[in-house]
PDB file of C-alpha atoms and ligand atoms in Angstrom:
ATOM      1  CA  MET A 325      83.824  80.333 125.258  1.00 83.00           C
ATOM      2  CA  LEU A 326      82.217  77.441 123.422  1.00 90.00           C
ATOM      3  CA  PRO A 327      83.765  74.959 121.021  1.00 95.00           C
ATOM      4  CA  LEU A 328      82.816  75.384 117.361  1.00 97.00           C
ATOM      5  CA  PRO A 329      80.155  73.165 115.745  1.00 96.00           C
ATOM      6  CA  TRP A 330      82.699  71.001 113.909  1.00 97.00           C
ATOM      7  CA  GLN A 331      84.470  70.322 117.208  1.00 97.00           C
ATOM      8  CA  GLU A 332      81.479  68.731 118.941  1.00 96.00           C
ATOM      9  CA  THR A 333      82.563  65.104 118.538  1.00 95.00           C
ATOM     10  CA  LEU A 334      86.000  65.974 119.809  1.00 96.00           C
ATOM     11  CA  TRP A 335      84.423  67.916 122.643  1.00 96.00           C
ATOM     12  CA  ASP A 336      82.399  64.887 123.708  1.00 96.00           C
ATOM     13  CA  THR A 337      85.538  62.764 123.758  1.00 96.00           C
ATOM     14  CA  LEU A 338      87.339  65.352 125.891  1.00 96.00           C
ATOM     15  CA  ASN A 339      84.361  65.551 128.231  1.00 94.00           C
ATOM     16  CA  THR A 340      84.386  61.799 128.685  1.00 94.00           C
ATOM     17  CA  SER A 341      88.089  61.959 129.541  1.00 95.00           C
ATOM     18  CA  ILE A 342      87.385  64.679 132.127  1.00 93.00           C
ATOM     19  CA  GLU A 343      84.511  62.717 133.667  1.00 91.00           C
ATOM     20  CA  GLN A 344      86.578  59.554 133.865  1.00 94.00           C
ATOM     21  CA  GLU A 345      89.597  61.504 135.163  1.00 92.00           C
ATOM     22  CA  ARG A 346      91.630  60.286 132.255  1.00 93.00           C
ATOM     23  CA  LEU A 347      92.616  63.687 130.891  1.00 94.00           C
ATOM     24  CA  PRO A 348      96.305  63.580 129.946  1.00 94.00           C
ATOM     25  CA  HIS A 349      98.884  65.987 131.304  1.00 94.00           C
ATOM     26  CA  ALA A 350      99.629  67.446 127.911  1.00 96.00           C
ATOM     27  CA  ILE A 351      97.664  67.747 124.685  1.00 97.00           C
ATOM     28  CA  LEU A 352      98.914  68.720 121.259  1.00 98.00           C
ATOM     29  CA  ILE A 353      96.198  70.170 119.033  1.00 98.00           C
ATOM     30  CA  SER A 354      97.408  70.315 115.460  1.00 97.00           C
ATOM     31  CA  GLY A 355      95.915  71.122 112.089  1.00 95.00           C
ATOM     32  CA  PRO A 356      95.800  73.944 109.539  1.00 90.00           C
ATOM     33  CA  SER A 357      95.470  77.530 110.726  1.00 87.00           C
ATOM     34  CA  GLY A 358      92.087  79.208 110.573  1.00 91.00           C
ATOM     35  CA  ILE A 359      89.971  76.274 111.786  1.00 96.00           C
ATOM     36  CA  GLY A 360      89.654  77.133 115.480  1.00 96.00           C
ATOM     37  CA  LYS A 361      92.365  75.182 117.290  1.00 97.00           C
ATOM     38  CA  VAL A 362      93.030  78.001 119.772  1.00 96.00           C
ATOM     39  CA  ARG A 363      89.308  78.367 120.267  1.00 96.00           C
ATOM     40  CA  LEU A 364      89.046  74.682 121.240  1.00 97.00           C
ATOM     41  CA  ALA A 365      92.022  75.058 123.574  1.00 97.00           C
ATOM     42  CA  LYS A 366      90.450  78.062 125.263  1.00 96.00           C
ATOM     43  CA  ALA A 367      87.055  76.380 125.527  1.00 96.00           C
ATOM     44  CA  LEU A 368      88.664  73.373 127.176  1.00 97.00           C
ATOM     45  CA  ALA A 369      90.653  75.580 129.544  1.00 96.00           C
ATOM     46  CA  GLN A 370      87.538  77.447 130.602  1.00 95.00           C
ATOM     47  CA  HIS A 371      85.630  74.198 131.060  1.00 96.00           C
ATOM     48  CA  LEU A 372      88.322  72.937 133.443  1.00 95.00           C
ATOM     49  CA  LEU A 373      88.453  76.214 135.390  1.00 95.00           C
ATOM     50  CA  CYS A 374      84.656  76.376 135.666  1.00 95.00           C
ATOM     51  CA  SER A 375      83.388  75.200 139.038  1.00 92.00           C
ATOM     52  CA  ALA A 376      79.899  74.246 137.881  1.00 90.00           C
ATOM     53  CA  GLU A 377      79.394  70.513 138.049  1.00 82.00           C
ATOM     54  CA  MET A 378      78.054  68.092 135.491  1.00 78.00           C
ATOM     55  CA  THR A 379      77.836  70.625 132.694  1.00 87.00           C
ATOM     56  CA  LYS A 380      78.879  69.968 129.125  1.00 92.00           C
ATOM     57  CA  TYR A 381      80.271  73.477 128.676  1.00 94.00           C
ATOM     58  CA  ALA A 382      81.650  76.110 131.042  1.00 94.00           C
ATOM     59  CA  CYS A 383      78.736  77.817 132.815  1.00 93.00           C
ATOM     60  CA  GLY A 384      79.870  81.390 132.232  1.00 91.00           C
ATOM     61  CA  SER A 385      78.639  82.623 135.609  1.00 93.00           C
ATOM     62  CA  CYS A 386      80.639  80.953 138.405  1.00 94.00           C
ATOM     63  CA  LYS A 387      83.583  82.697 140.018  1.00 94.00           C
ATOM     64  CA  GLY A 388      86.089  80.828 137.824  1.00 94.00           C
ATOM     65  CA  CYS A 389      84.272  81.776 134.628  1.00 94.00           C
ATOM     66  CA  GLN A 390      83.963  85.394 135.745  1.00 94.00           C
ATOM     67  CA  LEU A 391      87.638  85.696 136.619  1.00 94.00           C
ATOM     68  CA  LEU A 392      88.489  84.218 133.263  1.00 92.00           C
ATOM     69  CA  ALA A 393      86.173  86.588 131.400  1.00 91.00           C
ATOM     70  CA  ALA A 394      87.796  89.504 133.244  1.00 92.00           C
ATOM     71  CA  GLY A 395      91.218  88.217 132.242  1.00 91.00           C
ATOM     72  CA  SER A 396      92.282  87.875 135.858  1.00 92.00           C
ATOM     73  CA  HIS A 397      92.208  84.133 136.481  1.00 94.00           C
ATOM     74  CA  ALA A 398      95.547  83.216 138.047  1.00 93.00           C
ATOM     75  CA  ASP A 399      95.438  79.551 137.058  1.00 95.00           C
ATOM     76  CA  ILE A 400      95.613  79.980 133.309  1.00 95.00           C
ATOM     77  CA  THR A 401      98.572  81.064 131.237  1.00 94.00           C
ATOM     78  CA  TYR A 402      98.326  81.898 127.581  1.00 95.00           C
ATOM     79  CA  LEU A 403     101.649  82.043 125.811  1.00 96.00           C
ATOM     80  CA  GLU A 404     102.147  83.353 122.281  1.00 95.00           C
ATOM     81  CA  PRO A 405     104.932  85.215 120.437  1.00 92.00           C
ATOM     82  CA  GLU A 406     105.181  88.895 121.340  1.00 89.00           C
ATOM     83  CA  GLU A 407     104.694  89.630 117.660  1.00 82.00           C
ATOM     84  CA  PRO A 408     103.419  87.235 114.987  1.00 76.00           C
ATOM     85  CA  GLY A 409     106.320  85.399 113.444  1.00 75.00           C
ATOM     86  CA  LYS A 410     108.655  86.052 116.376  1.00 85.00           C
ATOM     87  CA  PRO A 411     109.918  83.162 118.549  1.00 92.00           C
ATOM     88  CA  ILE A 412     108.631  82.264 121.991  1.00 95.00           C
ATOM     89  CA  LYS A 413     111.691  82.522 124.217  1.00 95.00           C
ATOM     90  CA  ILE A 414     112.837  80.688 127.312  1.00 96.00           C
ATOM     91  CA  ASP A 415     111.901  83.225 130.014  1.00 96.00           C
ATOM     92  CA  PRO A 416     108.121  83.156 129.561  1.00 96.00           C
ATOM     93  CA  VAL A 417     108.255  79.353 129.242  1.00 96.00           C
ATOM     94  CA  ARG A 418     110.213  79.119 132.502  1.00 95.00           C
ATOM     95  CA  ALA A 419     107.688  81.383 134.203  1.00 94.00           C
ATOM     96  CA  LEU A 420     104.895  79.212 132.847  1.00 94.00           C
ATOM     97  CA  CYS A 421     106.518  76.013 134.152  1.00 92.00           C
ATOM     98  CA  GLU A 422     106.983  77.633 137.536  1.00 91.00           C
ATOM     99  CA  SER A 423     103.349  78.667 137.768  1.00 90.00           C
ATOM    100  CA  LEU A 424     102.285  75.149 136.744  1.00 90.00           C
ATOM    101  CA  SER A 425     104.330  73.689 139.583  1.00 88.00           C
ATOM    102  CA  LYS A 426     102.557  75.794 142.221  1.00 88.00           C
ATOM    103  CA  THR A 427      99.226  75.094 143.873  1.00 87.00           C
ATOM    104  CA  ALA A 428      96.209  76.439 141.991  1.00 89.00           C
ATOM    105  CA  GLN A 429      95.002  79.694 143.511  1.00 88.00           C
ATOM    106  CA  GLN A 430      91.369  78.773 142.949  1.00 87.00           C
ATOM    107  CA  GLY A 431      91.942  75.240 144.203  1.00 87.00           C
ATOM    108  CA  GLY A 432      91.143  73.550 140.907  1.00 91.00           C
ATOM    109  CA  TRP A 433      92.964  72.995 137.641  1.00 95.00           C
ATOM    110  CA  LYS A 434      95.916  74.897 136.252  1.00 95.00           C
ATOM    111  CA  VAL A 435      95.983  75.249 132.495  1.00 96.00           C
ATOM    112  CA  ALA A 436      98.547  76.617 130.082  1.00 96.00           C
ATOM    113  CA  ILE A 437      98.113  77.170 126.364  1.00 97.00           C
ATOM    114  CA  ILE A 438     101.087  77.672 124.067  1.00 97.00           C
ATOM    115  CA  ALA A 439     100.197  78.792 120.541  1.00 96.00           C
ATOM    116  CA  PRO A 440     101.723  78.314 118.104  1.00 94.00           C
ATOM    117  CA  ALA A 441     103.934  75.856 119.955  1.00 96.00           C
ATOM    118  CA  GLU A 442     106.382  75.561 117.063  1.00 94.00           C
ATOM    119  CA  ALA A 443     107.292  79.211 117.711  1.00 94.00           C
ATOM    120  CA  MET A 444     109.227  78.126 120.811  1.00 95.00           C
ATOM    121  CA  ASN A 445     112.946  78.379 120.193  1.00 94.00           C
ATOM    122  CA  ILE A 446     115.139  75.440 121.174  1.00 94.00           C
ATOM    123  CA  ASN A 447     115.911  76.732 124.680  1.00 95.00           C
ATOM    124  CA  ALA A 448     112.258  77.384 125.356  1.00 96.00           C
ATOM    125  CA  ALA A 449     111.340  73.910 124.122  1.00 95.00           C
ATOM    126  CA  ASN A 450     113.977  72.344 126.358  1.00 95.00           C
ATOM    127  CA  ALA A 451     112.698  74.243 129.373  1.00 94.00           C
ATOM    128  CA  LEU A 452     109.213  72.960 128.642  1.00 95.00           C
ATOM    129  CA  LEU A 453     110.396  69.377 128.331  1.00 93.00           C
ATOM    130  CA  LYS A 454     111.390  69.297 131.995  1.00 86.00           C
ATOM    131  CA  ASN A 455     107.837  70.173 132.884  1.00 85.00           C
ATOM    132  CA  LEU A 456     106.491  67.448 130.617  1.00 88.00           C
ATOM    133  CA  GLU A 457     108.714  64.913 132.324  1.00 87.00           C
ATOM    134  CA  GLU A 458     107.514  65.786 135.821  1.00 84.00           C
ATOM    135  CA  PRO A 459     103.781  66.272 135.490  1.00 83.00           C
ATOM    136  CA  GLN A 460     101.863  67.724 138.411  1.00 87.00           C
ATOM    137  CA  PRO A 461      98.363  66.520 139.210  1.00 89.00           C
ATOM    138  CA  LYS A 462      95.469  68.598 137.870  1.00 92.00           C
ATOM    139  CA  THR A 463      97.545  70.504 135.405  1.00 94.00           C
ATOM    140  CA  LEU A 464      96.964  70.579 131.673  1.00 96.00           C
ATOM    141  CA  LEU A 465      99.335  71.887 129.084  1.00 96.00           C
ATOM    142  CA  ILE A 466      97.767  72.532 125.685  1.00 97.00           C
ATOM    143  CA  LEU A 467     100.102  72.980 122.751  1.00 98.00           C
ATOM    144  CA  VAL A 468      98.550  74.341 119.590  1.00 98.00           C
ATOM    145  CA  SER A 469     100.445  73.886 116.355  1.00 96.00           C
ATOM    146  CA  HIS A 470      99.939  74.510 112.635  1.00 90.00           C
ATOM    147  CA  ARG A 471     103.224  72.747 111.879  1.00 88.00           C
ATOM    148  CA  PRO A 472     103.723  69.995 114.489  1.00 93.00           C
ATOM    149  CA  SER A 473     106.619  68.549 112.474  1.00 92.00           C
ATOM    150  CA  LEU A 474     108.637  71.559 113.622  1.00 91.00           C
ATOM    151  CA  LEU A 475     108.247  70.476 117.241  1.00 94.00           C
ATOM    152  CA  SER A 476     110.852  68.129 118.652  1.00 92.00           C
ATOM    153  CA  ALA A 477     109.932  64.457 118.572  1.00 94.00           C
ATOM    154  CA  THR A 478     110.456  64.284 122.337  1.00 94.00           C
ATOM    155  CA  ILE A 479     107.866  66.983 122.965  1.00 95.00           C
ATOM    156  CA  ARG A 480     105.413  65.400 120.563  1.00 95.00           C
ATOM    157  CA  SER A 481     105.822  61.988 122.183  1.00 95.00           C
ATOM    158  CA  ARG A 482     104.912  63.444 125.607  1.00 94.00           C
ATOM    159  CA  CYS A 483     101.571  64.792 124.376  1.00 96.00           C
ATOM    160  CA  GLN A 484      98.286  63.209 123.531  1.00 96.00           C
ATOM    161  CA  LYS A 485      97.671  64.229 119.944  1.00 97.00           C
ATOM    162  CA  ILE A 486      94.496  65.736 118.640  1.00 96.00           C
ATOM    163  CA  ASN A 487      94.583  66.348 114.919  1.00 96.00           C
ATOM    164  CA  MET A 488      91.913  68.715 113.637  1.00 96.00           C
ATOM    165  CA  PRO A 489      91.147  68.523 109.929  1.00 95.00           C
ATOM    166  CA  ILE A 490      89.547  71.258 107.817  1.00 95.00           C
ATOM    167  CA  PRO A 491      85.852  70.944 108.697  1.00 97.00           C
ATOM    168  CA  ASP A 492      83.161  69.653 106.434  1.00 95.00           C
ATOM    169  CA  THR A 493      82.148  72.429 103.997  1.00 94.00           C
ATOM    170  CA  ALA A 494      78.451  72.188 104.814  1.00 95.00           C
ATOM    171  CA  VAL A 495      79.067  72.592 108.559  1.00 96.00           C
ATOM    172  CA  ALA A 496      81.500  75.452 108.033  1.00 96.00           C
ATOM    173  CA  ASN A 497      79.118  77.086 105.599  1.00 95.00           C
ATOM    174  CA  GLN A 498      76.202  76.897 108.017  1.00 96.00           C
ATOM    175  CA  TRP A 499      78.229  78.323 110.875  1.00 96.00           C
ATOM    176  CA  LEU A 500      79.564  81.202 108.768  1.00 94.00           C
ATOM    177  CA  THR A 501      76.074  82.001 107.524  1.00 94.00           C
ATOM    178  CA  GLU A 502      74.792  82.095 111.099  1.00 93.00           C
ATOM    179  CA  VAL A 503      77.619  84.345 112.237  1.00 91.00           C
ATOM    180  CA  THR A 504      77.538  86.738 109.289  1.00 87.00           C
ATOM    181  CA  GLY A 505      73.950  86.443 108.084  1.00 85.00           C
ATOM    182  CA  ASP A 506      75.137  86.597 104.500  1.00 83.00           C
ATOM    183  CA  GLN A 507      74.776  83.293 102.675  1.00 84.00           C
ATOM    184  CA  SER A 508      75.706  84.664  99.252  1.00 82.00           C
ATOM    185  CA  ALA A 509      79.129  85.867 100.338  1.00 83.00           C
ATOM    186  CA  VAL A 510      79.892  82.783 102.399  1.00 89.00           C
ATOM    187  CA  ASP A 511      80.279  80.254  99.574  1.00 83.00           C
ATOM    188  CA  LYS A 512      82.719  82.397  97.679  1.00 78.00           C
ATOM    189  CA  VAL A 513      84.806  83.408 100.659  1.00 84.00           C
ATOM    190  CA  LEU A 514      84.950  79.932 102.153  1.00 87.00           C
ATOM    191  CA  PHE A 515      86.414  78.781  98.850  1.00 79.00           C
ATOM    192  CA  LEU A 516      88.894  81.648  98.865  1.00 75.00           C
ATOM    193  CA  ALA A 517      89.891  80.631 102.389  1.00 80.00           C
ATOM    194  CA  ALA A 518      90.475  77.018 101.304  1.00 80.00           C
ATOM    195  CA  GLY A 519      87.611  75.818 103.502  1.00 90.00           C
ATOM    196  CA  LYS A 520      88.992  77.333 106.716  1.00 92.00           C
ATOM    197  CA  PRO A 521      86.014  78.921 108.444  1.00 95.00           C
ATOM    198  CA  LEU A 522      87.864  81.325 110.749  1.00 93.00           C
ATOM    199  CA  LEU A 523      90.036  82.586 107.956  1.00 87.00           C
ATOM    200  CA  ALA A 524      86.889  83.068 105.865  1.00 90.00           C
ATOM    201  CA  LEU A 525      85.338  85.008 108.721  1.00 91.00           C
ATOM    202  CA  ASP A 526      88.430  87.152 108.881  1.00 85.00           C
ATOM    203  CA  TYR A 527      87.990  87.944 105.202  1.00 81.00           C
ATOM    204  CA  LEU A 528      84.310  88.697 105.563  1.00 83.00           C
ATOM    205  CA  GLN A 529      84.841  91.005 108.490  1.00 81.00           C
ATOM    206  CA  SER A 530      87.473  93.079 106.784  1.00 72.00           C
ATOM    207  CA  ASP A 531      85.630  95.927 105.046  1.00 61.00           C
ATOM    208  CA  ASN A 532      87.438  95.852 101.778  1.00 63.00           C
ATOM    209  CA  LEU A 533      87.238  92.234 100.794  1.00 75.00           C
ATOM    210  CA  GLN A 534      86.746  93.138  97.146  1.00 77.00           C
ATOM    211  CA  GLN A 535      89.806  95.332  97.049  1.00 83.00           C
ATOM    212  CA  ARG A 536      91.822  92.745  98.850  1.00 83.00           C
ATOM    213  CA  GLN A 537      90.750  90.019  96.443  1.00 84.00           C
ATOM    214  CA  SER A 538      91.749  92.112  93.437  1.00 90.00           C
ATOM    215  CA  PHE A 539      95.071  92.863  95.041  1.00 93.00           C
ATOM    216  CA  GLU A 540      95.715  89.182  95.715  1.00 93.00           C
ATOM    217  CA  GLU A 541      94.875  88.433  92.089  1.00 94.00           C
ATOM    218  CA  LEU A 542      97.396  91.050  91.065  1.00 96.00           C
ATOM    219  CA  ILE A 543     100.078  89.389  93.198  1.00 96.00           C
ATOM    220  CA  ALA A 544      99.298  86.022  91.622  1.00 95.00           C
ATOM    221  CA  GLN A 545      99.367  87.532  88.123  1.00 95.00           C
ATOM    222  CA  VAL A 546     102.803  89.023  88.709  1.00 95.00           C
ATOM    223  CA  ARG A 547     104.050  85.687  90.002  1.00 93.00           C
ATOM    224  CA  ALA A 548     102.653  83.889  86.958  1.00 93.00           C
ATOM    225  CA  GLY A 549     104.198  86.447  84.608  1.00 92.00           C
ATOM    226  CA  ASP A 550     100.793  87.545  83.318  1.00 95.00           C
ATOM    227  CA  ILE A 551     101.460  91.183  84.127  1.00 95.00           C
ATOM    228  CA  SER A 552     104.692  93.152  84.320  1.00 95.00           C
ATOM    229  CA  PRO A 553     105.844  94.551  87.675  1.00 95.00           C
ATOM    230  CA  LEU A 554     105.582  97.996  86.080  1.00 95.00           C
ATOM    231  CA  ASP A 555     101.936  97.657  85.122  1.00 96.00           C
ATOM    232  CA  ALA A 556     101.096  95.968  88.417  1.00 96.00           C
ATOM    233  CA  ALA A 557     102.713  98.859  90.286  1.00 96.00           C
ATOM    234  CA  GLN A 558     100.485 101.295  88.432  1.00 95.00           C
ATOM    235  CA  GLN A 559      97.453  99.519  89.844  1.00 94.00           C
ATOM    236  CA  ALA A 560      98.851  98.975  93.316  1.00 94.00           C
ATOM    237  CA  GLN A 561      99.931 102.567  93.885  1.00 91.00           C
ATOM    238  CA  LYS A 562      96.269 103.619  93.943  1.00 88.00           C
ATOM    239  CA  LEU A 563      95.761 101.616  97.160  1.00 88.00           C
ATOM    240  CA  ASP A 564      96.665 102.520 100.712  1.00 85.00           C
ATOM    241  CA  SER A 565     100.303 101.415 100.893  1.00 87.00           C
ATOM    242  CA  THR A 566     100.384 100.195 104.498  1.00 83.00           C
ATOM    243  CA  GLU A 567      97.229  98.164 104.157  1.00 81.00           C
ATOM    244  CA  SER A 568      98.182  96.557 100.870  1.00 90.00           C
ATOM    245  CA  ILE A 569     101.617  95.680 102.243  1.00 91.00           C
ATOM    246  CA  ASP A 570      99.831  93.964 105.140  1.00 84.00           C
ATOM    247  CA  TRP A 571      97.649  92.068 102.674  1.00 86.00           C
ATOM    248  CA  PHE A 572     100.763  91.031 100.816  1.00 93.00           C
ATOM    249  CA  SER A 573     102.350  89.775 104.047  1.00 88.00           C
ATOM    250  CA  SER A 574      99.338  87.726 105.032  1.00 83.00           C
ATOM    251  CA  TYR A 575      99.080  86.374 101.485  1.00 88.00           C
ATOM    252  CA  ILE A 576     102.656  85.154 101.769  1.00 89.00           C
ATOM    253  CA  HIS A 577     102.031  83.691 105.166  1.00 83.00           C
ATOM    254  CA  ARG A 578      99.059  81.798 103.795  1.00 80.00           C
ATOM    255  CA  LEU A 579     101.074  80.599 100.823  1.00 84.00           C
ATOM    256  CA  ALA A 580     103.902  79.429 103.072  1.00 83.00           C
ATOM    257  CA  THR A 581     101.575  77.500 105.359  1.00 78.00           C
ATOM    258  CA  THR A 582      99.416  75.945 102.625  1.00 77.00           C
ATOM    259  CA  ASP A 583     100.608  75.530  99.026  1.00 78.00           C
ATOM    260  CA  LEU A 584     104.286  75.829  99.858  1.00 79.00           C
ATOM    261  CA  ALA A 585     104.204  74.223 103.316  1.00 76.00           C
ATOM    262  CA  ASP A 586     106.062  71.138 102.134  1.00 79.00           C
ATOM    263  CA  GLN A 587     108.450  72.898  99.783  1.00 80.00           C
ATOM    264  CA  PRO A 588     109.532  76.099 101.527  1.00 77.00           C
ATOM    265  CA  ILE A 589     111.297  78.730  99.470  1.00 81.00           C
ATOM    266  CA  PRO A 590     114.044  80.433 101.501  1.00 82.00           C
ATOM    267  CA  ALA A 591     113.833  83.553  99.310  1.00 86.00           C
ATOM    268  CA  LEU A 592     110.278  84.032 100.547  1.00 88.00           C
ATOM    269  CA  PHE A 593     111.568  84.949 103.997  1.00 87.00           C
ATOM    270  CA  GLY A 594     113.901  87.529 102.510  1.00 90.00           C
ATOM    271  CA  PHE A 595     111.006  88.979 100.612  1.00 94.00           C
ATOM    272  CA  SER A 596     108.884  89.085 103.782  1.00 92.00           C
ATOM    273  CA  ASP A 597     111.619  91.175 105.391  1.00 92.00           C
ATOM    274  CA  LYS A 598     111.590  93.524 102.410  1.00 93.00           C
ATOM    275  CA  LEU A 599     107.861  93.998 102.812  1.00 94.00           C
ATOM    276  CA  LEU A 600     108.373  94.807 106.461  1.00 90.00           C
ATOM    277  CA  GLN A 601     111.085  97.285 105.550  1.00 91.00           C
ATOM    278  CA  ALA A 602     108.837  98.928 102.977  1.00 91.00           C
ATOM    279  CA  ARG A 603     106.085  99.144 105.539  1.00 86.00           C
ATOM    280  CA  ASN A 604     108.394 100.819 108.031  1.00 85.00           C
ATOM    281  CA  TRP A 605     109.359 103.345 105.393  1.00 86.00           C
ATOM    282  CA  VAL A 606     105.787 104.204 104.635  1.00 84.00           C
ATOM    283  CA  VAL A 607     104.773 104.353 108.287  1.00 78.00           C
ATOM    284  CA  SER A 608     107.765 106.489 109.257  1.00 78.00           C
ATOM    285  CA  GLY A 609     106.455 109.156 106.871  1.00 72.00           C
ATOM    286  CA  ASN A 610     109.365 109.017 104.456  1.00 71.00           C
ATOM    287  CA  ASN A 611     106.792 109.096 101.669  1.00 67.00           C
ATOM    288  CA  PRO A 612     108.538 106.969  99.104  1.00 75.00           C
ATOM    289  CA  ASN A 613     107.158 107.329  95.599  1.00 88.00           C
ATOM    290  CA  PRO A 614     104.421 104.637  95.583  1.00 90.00           C
ATOM    291  CA  GLN A 615     104.939 103.750  91.921  1.00 93.00           C
ATOM    292  CA  LEU A 616     108.646 103.137  92.510  1.00 93.00           C
ATOM    293  CA  LEU A 617     107.998 101.326  95.779  1.00 93.00           C
ATOM    294  CA  TRP A 618     105.612  98.882  94.136  1.00 95.00           C
ATOM    295  CA  GLU A 619     107.760  98.427  91.061  1.00 95.00           C
ATOM    296  CA  GLU A 620     110.623  97.360  93.252  1.00 95.00           C
ATOM    297  CA  LEU A 621     108.482  95.113  95.425  1.00 96.00           C
ATOM    298  CA  PHE A 622     106.845  93.368  92.476  1.00 96.00           C
ATOM    299  CA  MET A 623     110.209  92.980  90.772  1.00 95.00           C
ATOM    300  CA  ASP A 624     111.575  91.280  93.917  1.00 95.00           C
ATOM    301  CA  TRP A 625     108.425  89.221  94.220  1.00 95.00           C
ATOM    302  CA  LEU A 626     108.970  87.880  90.715  1.00 93.00           C
ATOM    303  CA  MET A 627     112.588  87.087  91.578  1.00 91.00           C
ATOM    304  CA  VAL A 628     111.544  84.931  94.538  1.00 90.00           C
ATOM    305  CA  PHE A 629     110.136  82.402  92.105  1.00 84.00           C
ATOM    306  CA  ALA A 630     112.540  83.068  89.241  1.00 78.00           C
ATOM    307  CA  LYS A 631     115.479  81.897  91.358  1.00 57.00           C
ATOM    308  CA  ARG A 632     113.681  78.693  92.028  1.00 54.00           C
ATOM    309  CA  ARG A 633     113.186  77.705  88.406  1.00 48.00           C
TER     310      ARG A 633
HETATM  311 ZN1   ZN B1409      81.621  78.398 135.366  1.00 71.65          ZN
END
């Protein structure tokens, strides 16, 4: 795995640290979601586990690289919530700390990535702290976070911080065009994704971008009071219920991590749960009347913001 074009300068800095044996014990990579923080973490992990010498990137062919590609390298741990939005609990963190304290099976580095690190609950974070206080040689812990302010100050202070901004539009645009081969769509989607290239790619690779865009507009219109929940429901019921509920959920997630990141609305979480409930209904084959389902959802959606005013 290679770093992304907008990470090259950072990559050079990291490489220099590796060459001069000045790599810290723990790194905290923070920045908005959708810009490739996990990708950088994984690229760095592979580079450390690669046994080729004097290369700028992992070679991709040595034993270390092959084990990693096969998903069977024993010296890397990747920790994430079991389900998006769920916490990372103490047991996997304990197991991770234990594996970091042992000798590397391949005789080189041991690397652990925790993403998103703010998903660790308090017990998990405390368990990790012990490890940060007693660093072992040739181990690297990479924390990836969209909301580093949610991490404890003690954890943050033990890490070297790398803050990744949203990349330059021209660089992101060029990369997206190379990956997708569709310049015309890229401009529009990159804008829709607030300049976050990986989020834009996600949009472009989902088949029904157009439908999704219209649906997101509908959500925004309901919120703004430009359309009644009743009329909006009439439009929404024509869509696949499960998929549009998923779009709604990711829309909310995006809203909560961007526009509303600094002014969270508690009612939004309640509404997220309602969406999940509605999804379960639909999936379980209870066949709720789609018009009624959407009427209720849009009504609740409107209430989320009404309460706030
Ligand atoms: Zn290699």
